Short mmCIF file of C-alpha atoms in Angstrom, two decimals:
data_model
loop_
_atom_site.label_atom_id
_atom_site.label_comp_id
_atom_site.label_asym_id
_atom_site.label_seq_id
_atom_site.Cartn_x
_atom_site.Cartn_y
_atom_site.Cartn_z
CA MET A 1 -13.57 51.85 -18.00
CA THR A 2 -15.90 54.82 -17.99
CA GLU A 3 -19.73 54.64 -18.04
CA ARG A 4 -19.65 56.86 -21.03
CA THR A 5 -17.33 54.37 -23.08
CA LEU A 6 -19.67 51.57 -22.14
CA MET A 7 -22.71 53.51 -23.22
CA GLN A 8 -21.03 54.29 -26.52
CA ALA A 9 -20.06 50.77 -27.21
CA ARG A 10 -23.59 49.60 -26.34
CA ALA A 11 -24.82 52.07 -28.90
CA GLY A 12 -22.75 50.36 -31.50
CA ASP A 13 -19.45 52.36 -31.44
CA GLU A 14 -16.64 49.97 -32.38
CA GLN A 15 -13.80 52.23 -31.26
CA ALA A 16 -15.51 52.44 -27.82
CA PHE A 17 -15.71 48.67 -27.72
CA ARG A 18 -11.88 48.42 -28.66
CA GLU A 19 -11.21 50.78 -25.78
CA LEU A 20 -13.07 48.45 -23.47
CA THR A 21 -11.45 45.18 -24.52
CA ASP A 22 -8.20 45.62 -26.47
CA HIS A 23 -6.01 45.87 -23.35
CA TYR A 24 -7.24 42.38 -22.31
CA ARG A 25 -6.52 40.63 -25.64
CA ARG A 26 -3.07 39.36 -24.84
CA GLU A 27 -3.91 37.94 -21.52
CA LEU A 28 -7.02 36.39 -22.82
CA GLN A 29 -4.98 34.73 -25.60
CA LEU A 30 -2.57 33.37 -23.02
CA HIS A 31 -5.56 32.11 -20.91
CA CYS A 32 -6.81 30.28 -23.96
CA TYR A 33 -3.50 28.80 -24.76
CA ARG A 34 -3.08 27.52 -21.26
CA ILE A 35 -6.48 25.73 -21.80
CA LEU A 36 -5.95 24.45 -25.21
CA GLY A 37 -2.18 24.08 -25.64
CA SER A 38 -2.20 25.63 -29.19
CA VAL A 39 -1.30 29.20 -30.14
CA GLN A 40 -3.62 29.15 -33.30
CA ASP A 41 -6.53 27.75 -31.38
CA ALA A 42 -6.11 30.35 -28.67
CA GLU A 43 -6.08 33.21 -31.19
CA ASP A 44 -9.30 31.72 -32.69
CA MET A 45 -10.91 31.67 -29.21
CA VAL A 46 -10.10 35.24 -28.57
CA GLN A 47 -11.59 36.20 -31.80
CA GLU A 48 -14.71 34.35 -31.00
CA THR A 49 -14.72 35.80 -27.45
CA LEU A 50 -14.57 39.37 -28.69
CA LEU A 51 -17.24 38.75 -31.18
CA ALA A 52 -19.56 37.21 -28.58
CA ALA A 53 -18.76 40.11 -26.20
CA TRP A 54 -19.63 42.64 -29.00
CA ARG A 55 -22.96 40.81 -29.75
CA GLY A 56 -23.75 40.27 -26.05
CA LEU A 57 -22.77 43.79 -24.72
CA ALA A 58 -26.44 44.87 -24.19
CA ARG A 59 -26.85 41.93 -21.81
CA PHE A 60 -23.63 42.88 -19.73
CA GLU A 61 -25.12 43.78 -16.30
CA GLU A 62 -21.95 45.14 -14.71
CA ARG A 63 -22.21 42.75 -11.78
CA ALA A 64 -18.62 41.81 -12.53
CA SER A 65 -15.75 43.71 -14.27
CA VAL A 66 -15.45 43.73 -18.05
CA ARG A 67 -12.27 41.70 -17.41
CA SER A 68 -14.09 39.01 -15.52
CA TRP A 69 -16.95 38.92 -18.06
CA LEU A 70 -14.42 38.43 -20.96
CA TYR A 71 -12.78 35.60 -18.92
CA LYS A 72 -16.09 33.97 -18.53
CA ILE A 73 -16.77 34.01 -22.25
CA ALA A 74 -13.39 32.98 -23.24
CA THR A 75 -13.15 30.09 -20.73
CA ASN A 76 -16.60 28.61 -21.89
CA ARG A 77 -15.63 29.07 -25.62
CA CYS A 78 -12.53 27.10 -24.88
CA LEU A 79 -14.37 24.31 -22.93
CA ASN A 80 -16.81 23.98 -25.92
CA ALA A 81 -13.91 23.69 -28.26
CA LEU A 82 -12.45 20.83 -26.19
CA ARG A 83 -15.80 19.05 -26.35
CA ASP A 84 -15.99 19.51 -30.04
CA SER A 85 -13.42 16.97 -31.25
CA GLY A 86 -14.25 18.12 -34.85
CA ARG A 87 -12.58 21.49 -34.31
CA ARG A 88 -9.31 19.73 -33.25
CA PRO A 89 -8.62 17.36 -35.94
CA ARG A 90 -4.83 16.93 -35.20
CA ALA A 91 -5.66 15.41 -31.91
CA GLN A 92 -7.33 12.61 -33.90
CA GLN A 93 -4.12 11.83 -35.95
CA PRO A 94 -1.42 9.33 -34.74
CA PRO A 95 1.58 11.23 -33.27
CA PRO A 96 4.57 11.47 -35.50
CA GLU A 97 7.86 9.40 -34.97
CA PRO A 98 11.43 10.47 -35.53
CA PRO A 99 12.58 10.07 -39.15
CA PHE A 100 15.10 7.31 -38.03
CA GLU A 101 14.92 4.15 -35.79
CA PRO A 102 15.19 5.68 -32.25
CA ALA A 103 16.88 4.20 -29.27
CA GLU A 104 14.70 2.51 -26.79
CA PRO A 105 12.90 5.15 -24.78
CA THR A 106 12.88 5.44 -21.01
CA ARG A 107 9.04 5.39 -21.25
CA ARG A 108 6.24 6.03 -23.65
CA SER A 109 3.65 8.75 -22.66
CA GLU A 110 0.08 9.48 -23.88
CA PRO A 111 0.31 11.85 -27.04
CA LEU A 112 0.38 15.41 -25.89
CA TRP A 113 -0.74 17.90 -28.50
CA LEU A 114 1.10 20.95 -27.17
CA GLU A 115 2.70 23.92 -28.94
CA PRO A 116 5.28 26.42 -27.59
CA TYR A 117 4.12 29.95 -26.90
CA PRO A 118 6.20 32.79 -28.27
CA ASP A 119 7.67 35.14 -25.77
CA VAL A 120 6.76 38.02 -28.03
CA LEU A 121 3.13 37.39 -27.24
CA LEU A 122 3.82 37.88 -23.54
CA ASP A 123 4.83 41.43 -24.11
CA GLY A 124 2.13 43.75 -22.89
CA ILE A 125 0.62 41.42 -20.41
CA PRO A 126 0.62 43.34 -16.98
CA GLU A 127 2.71 41.67 -14.35
CA THR A 128 0.04 42.29 -11.93
CA ALA A 129 -2.60 40.19 -13.97
CA PRO A 130 -2.59 37.39 -11.29
CA GLY A 131 -5.02 38.21 -8.51
CA PRO A 132 -4.13 37.87 -4.81
CA GLU A 133 -5.25 34.35 -4.52
CA ALA A 134 -2.95 33.09 -7.34
CA ARG A 135 -0.94 30.00 -6.21
CA TYR A 136 1.59 30.28 -8.92
CA GLU A 137 3.89 33.26 -10.09
CA ALA A 138 3.27 34.39 -13.67
CA LYS A 139 6.52 32.96 -15.00
CA GLU A 140 5.83 29.64 -13.37
CA SER A 141 2.26 29.35 -14.85
CA ILE A 142 3.51 30.00 -18.43
CA SER A 143 6.23 27.49 -18.27
CA LEU A 144 6.18 24.66 -20.56
CA ALA A 145 6.13 22.08 -17.64
CA PHE A 146 3.10 23.89 -16.20
CA VAL A 147 1.10 24.14 -19.46
CA ALA A 148 2.02 20.41 -20.26
CA ALA A 149 0.79 19.30 -16.90
CA ALA A 150 -2.39 21.10 -17.15
CA GLN A 151 -3.20 19.41 -20.49
CA HIS A 152 -3.57 16.19 -18.40
CA LEU A 153 -6.42 17.49 -16.44
CA PRO A 154 -10.08 17.10 -17.42
CA PRO A 155 -11.22 20.33 -19.19
CA ARG A 156 -13.35 21.75 -16.33
CA GLN A 157 -10.63 20.96 -13.71
CA ARG A 158 -8.17 22.61 -16.03
CA ALA A 159 -10.33 25.78 -16.27
CA VAL A 160 -10.92 25.97 -12.48
CA LEU A 161 -7.23 25.51 -11.71
CA LEU A 162 -6.15 28.20 -14.19
CA LEU A 163 -8.83 30.69 -13.09
CA ARG A 164 -7.94 30.18 -9.44
CA ASP A 165 -4.22 29.37 -9.20
CA ALA A 166 -2.79 31.10 -12.24
CA LEU A 167 -5.05 34.01 -12.39
CA GLY A 168 -6.15 34.40 -8.73
CA PHE A 169 -9.93 34.79 -9.24
CA ARG A 170 -11.94 34.06 -6.10
CA ALA A 171 -14.06 30.87 -5.84
CA ALA A 172 -17.20 32.78 -6.03
CA GLU A 173 -16.11 34.55 -9.31
CA VAL A 174 -15.05 31.24 -10.84
CA ALA A 175 -18.41 29.66 -9.92
CA ALA A 176 -20.20 32.61 -11.59
CA MET A 177 -18.00 32.17 -14.68
CA LEU A 178 -18.81 28.38 -14.99
CA ASP A 179 -22.43 28.58 -13.92
CA SER A 180 -21.56 26.25 -10.91
CA THR A 181 -21.29 26.44 -7.20
CA GLU A 182 -18.36 27.35 -4.91
CA THR A 183 -18.44 23.92 -3.52
CA SER A 184 -18.13 22.27 -6.88
CA VAL A 185 -15.33 24.78 -7.73
CA ASN A 186 -13.39 23.95 -4.62
CA SER A 187 -13.82 20.15 -5.15
CA ALA A 188 -12.52 20.47 -8.72
CA LEU A 189 -9.67 22.69 -7.61
CA GLN A 190 -8.54 20.13 -5.02
CA ARG A 191 -8.51 17.30 -7.50
CA ALA A 192 -6.59 19.35 -10.09
CA ARG A 193 -4.05 20.55 -7.53
CA GLY A 194 -3.38 16.86 -6.68
CA THR A 195 -2.90 15.88 -10.34
CA LEU A 196 -0.75 18.91 -11.18
CA ASP A 197 1.51 18.50 -8.01
CA ALA A 198 2.26 14.92 -9.12
CA ARG A 199 3.32 16.01 -12.71
CA LEU A 200 5.37 18.98 -11.87
CA PRO A 201 8.97 18.98 -10.64
CA GLY A 202 9.08 18.57 -6.80
CA ALA A 203 10.13 21.27 -4.37
CA GLY A 204 13.66 21.88 -3.45
CA ARG A 205 15.09 22.01 -7.01
CA ALA A 206 17.38 24.88 -7.99
CA ARG A 207 15.59 27.80 -9.40
CA PRO A 208 16.22 28.70 -13.01
CA PRO A 209 18.11 31.93 -14.01
CA ARG A 210 15.81 34.99 -14.53
CA PRO A 211 14.50 35.17 -18.04
CA ARG A 212 16.81 37.01 -20.43
CA SER A 213 19.47 37.36 -17.73
CA PRO A 214 23.27 36.98 -18.49
CA ARG A 215 23.16 33.55 -16.80
CA GLU A 216 20.50 32.30 -18.87
CA ARG A 217 21.93 33.57 -22.06
CA VAL A 218 25.35 31.93 -21.34
CA LEU A 219 23.75 28.62 -20.61
CA ALA A 220 21.69 28.82 -23.81
CA GLU A 221 24.66 29.81 -25.83
CA ARG A 222 26.78 26.74 -24.47
CA PHE A 223 23.79 24.46 -25.35
CA ALA A 224 23.62 25.97 -29.08
CA GLU A 225 27.47 25.73 -29.61
CA ALA A 226 27.62 22.14 -28.40
CA TYR A 227 24.45 21.05 -30.41
CA GLN A 228 25.45 22.68 -33.71
CA GLY A 229 29.11 21.45 -33.26
CA GLY A 230 28.13 17.96 -32.79
CA ASP A 231 29.90 18.00 -29.28
CA LEU A 232 27.72 15.42 -27.57
CA ASP A 233 30.01 15.26 -24.36
CA GLY A 234 29.80 18.89 -24.02
CA LEU A 235 26.07 18.92 -24.39
CA LEU A 236 25.62 16.15 -21.96
CA ARG A 237 27.76 18.06 -19.28
CA LEU A 238 25.13 20.78 -19.39
CA LEU A 239 22.29 18.48 -18.25
CA THR A 240 21.11 17.42 -14.83
CA ASP A 241 21.46 13.94 -13.88
CA ASP A 242 17.71 13.31 -14.27
CA ALA A 243 17.23 15.53 -17.43
CA TRP A 244 14.35 14.63 -19.85
CA LEU A 245 14.19 14.87 -23.66
CA THR A 246 10.70 14.83 -25.00
CA MET A 247 9.19 15.45 -28.41
CA PRO A 248 5.45 16.21 -28.10
CA PRO A 249 3.21 14.84 -29.41
CA ALA A 250 5.51 11.85 -30.08
CA THR A 251 5.18 9.46 -27.23
CA LEU A 252 9.01 8.76 -26.80
CA GLU A 253 10.64 10.19 -23.70
CA TYR A 254 14.23 9.82 -22.66
CA GLN A 255 15.74 10.49 -19.12
CA GLY A 256 19.18 10.70 -17.95
CA ARG A 257 22.41 11.42 -19.91
CA ASP A 258 22.91 7.76 -21.32
CA ALA A 259 19.38 7.62 -22.77
CA ILE A 260 19.48 11.12 -24.13
CA ALA A 261 22.98 10.48 -25.71
CA ALA A 262 21.63 7.23 -27.27
CA PHE A 263 18.74 9.11 -29.00
CA LEU A 264 20.93 12.11 -30.12
CA THR A 265 23.47 9.64 -31.54
CA GLY A 266 20.75 8.15 -33.67
CA GLY A 267 19.70 11.62 -34.83
CA ALA A 268 23.36 12.42 -35.76
CA ARG A 269 23.74 9.12 -37.81
CA TRP A 270 20.50 10.11 -39.68
CA ARG A 271 21.76 13.65 -40.59
CA ASP A 272 24.87 12.02 -41.99
CA GLY A 273 27.12 15.03 -41.53
CA ARG A 274 24.63 17.61 -42.65
CA PRO A 275 25.05 20.69 -40.46
CA ILE A 276 22.33 22.00 -38.17
CA LYS A 277 21.79 25.58 -37.28
CA LEU A 278 20.05 26.96 -34.25
CA VAL A 279 18.47 30.43 -34.20
CA PRO A 280 17.73 31.79 -30.71
CA THR A 281 14.21 32.93 -29.58
CA GLY A 282 12.06 32.57 -26.53
CA ALA A 283 9.10 30.35 -25.66
CA ASN A 284 6.99 30.03 -22.59
CA GLY A 285 9.51 32.44 -20.85
CA GLN A 286 12.33 29.89 -21.60
CA PRO A 287 15.32 29.90 -24.01
CA ALA A 288 14.41 28.29 -27.31
CA PHE A 289 15.79 27.89 -30.83
CA GLY A 290 14.38 27.55 -34.34
CA ALA A 291 16.24 24.63 -35.86
CA TYR A 292 17.40 24.37 -39.47
CA LEU A 293 18.99 21.50 -41.22
CA GLN A 294 21.30 21.65 -44.26
CA ASP A 295 19.80 20.33 -47.46
CA ALA A 296 21.85 17.34 -48.86
CA HIS A 297 21.80 18.72 -52.36
CA ALA A 298 21.53 22.55 -52.30
CA ASP A 299 23.08 25.53 -50.54
CA ILE A 300 19.94 25.98 -48.30
CA LEU A 301 18.82 25.09 -44.83
CA HIS A 302 15.22 23.58 -44.15
CA ALA A 303 13.17 24.27 -41.03
CA HIS A 304 13.55 21.47 -38.58
CA GLY A 305 11.36 22.29 -35.75
CA LEU A 306 11.84 24.18 -32.44
CA ILE A 307 13.82 23.28 -29.37
CA VAL A 308 12.84 24.58 -25.89
CA LEU A 309 15.16 24.42 -22.86
CA THR A 310 14.10 23.99 -19.35
CA LEU A 311 16.72 25.36 -16.91
CA GLU A 312 17.45 24.39 -13.23
CA GLY A 313 20.19 26.42 -11.74
CA ASP A 314 23.11 26.40 -14.20
CA ARG A 315 22.00 23.16 -15.77
CA ILE A 316 19.32 21.97 -18.31
CA SER A 317 16.64 19.88 -16.82
CA ALA A 318 14.70 19.33 -19.92
CA ILE A 319 15.01 19.56 -23.78
CA THR A 320 11.57 19.73 -25.50
CA ARG A 321 11.86 19.11 -29.18
CA PHE A 322 8.88 20.18 -31.29
CA VAL A 323 9.20 18.59 -34.76
CA ASP A 324 6.09 20.31 -36.32
CA ASN A 325 7.36 22.95 -38.50
CA SER A 326 3.85 24.72 -38.41
CA VAL A 327 4.94 26.33 -34.99
CA LEU A 328 7.73 28.32 -36.59
CA PRO A 329 5.52 31.11 -38.14
CA HIS A 330 4.28 32.12 -34.73
CA PHE A 331 8.08 32.87 -33.86
CA GLY A 332 8.65 34.76 -37.15
CA PHE A 333 10.76 31.98 -38.51
CA PRO A 334 10.81 31.24 -42.29
CA ARG A 335 10.65 27.65 -43.72
CA THR A 336 14.11 27.96 -45.13
CA LEU A 337 17.31 29.83 -44.77
CA ARG A 338 20.18 30.37 -47.09
CA ALA A 339 23.34 28.65 -46.02
CA GLY A 340 25.69 31.18 -44.44
CA SER A 341 23.04 33.75 -43.76
CA PRO A 342 23.22 35.52 -40.38
CA ASP A 343 20.95 34.76 -37.45
#
């Protein structure tokens, strides 16, 4: 940032303002997504953040960087949105259930209104974005498991943990962003870390293949081949012993090959021989697929949600099935495909 650009923006030059803020848009959207768990809500908060920054630019005192100032605005906008239940009507609705009588789950969880984050939106975010005090690597803090675990934290703890451990801001910076004290920030961070550590996979587990690496691609292709071909035994061989199948916000959760097999068998009976097609994509830095189900009476396939895989070594440790088709446009997927069309 140059002083001249800042002066021009303060004088009402919209182009100068964009020069100050545009290169932070993607990382701000990811930050809002981590807090809210929704791609659309995150984009709305970024729009509100930039509008508030434009209107409040005259009051920017340069005690912090433009980036820190924007994060302060974005974080507080997200916290306000979480407090305002009227802005998040879906969270007031009962969670969906599968369209068939499912097998008895391993457990029932609280509804988790979480959406997957398209990998295409991660392009352009600098790899050096996390500060030196960050506790998690960038790829860890965008993973579905991390974001899902963060949603179980109280909003203020969630914001503190993300600002400190995902982005690496210092305690004093976070205290200024939240109009709080360093003592309060450190206390909230300690509680948040305890909750998150209890929900994330433990240490010592095999690391996943690098995103978009040949190892990842081969494992994802083997899953797609087995899933589309109805090869249940082949699919189960790809899973870790303690793998999970979840369907947020549905409360049903299945762990282990037997439980997952029972659920998938019920789904296959409901499809009654109709083919299902998986179209590869990426979500939260993980392999994912748009799912399409053959129409029973027409030469067309209908959108059938999104599947995200969590990998551990050369196995799959979690299958997350998003049944809400409203997430598909964020990935560039249409509502229908013509049968026989290429991926």
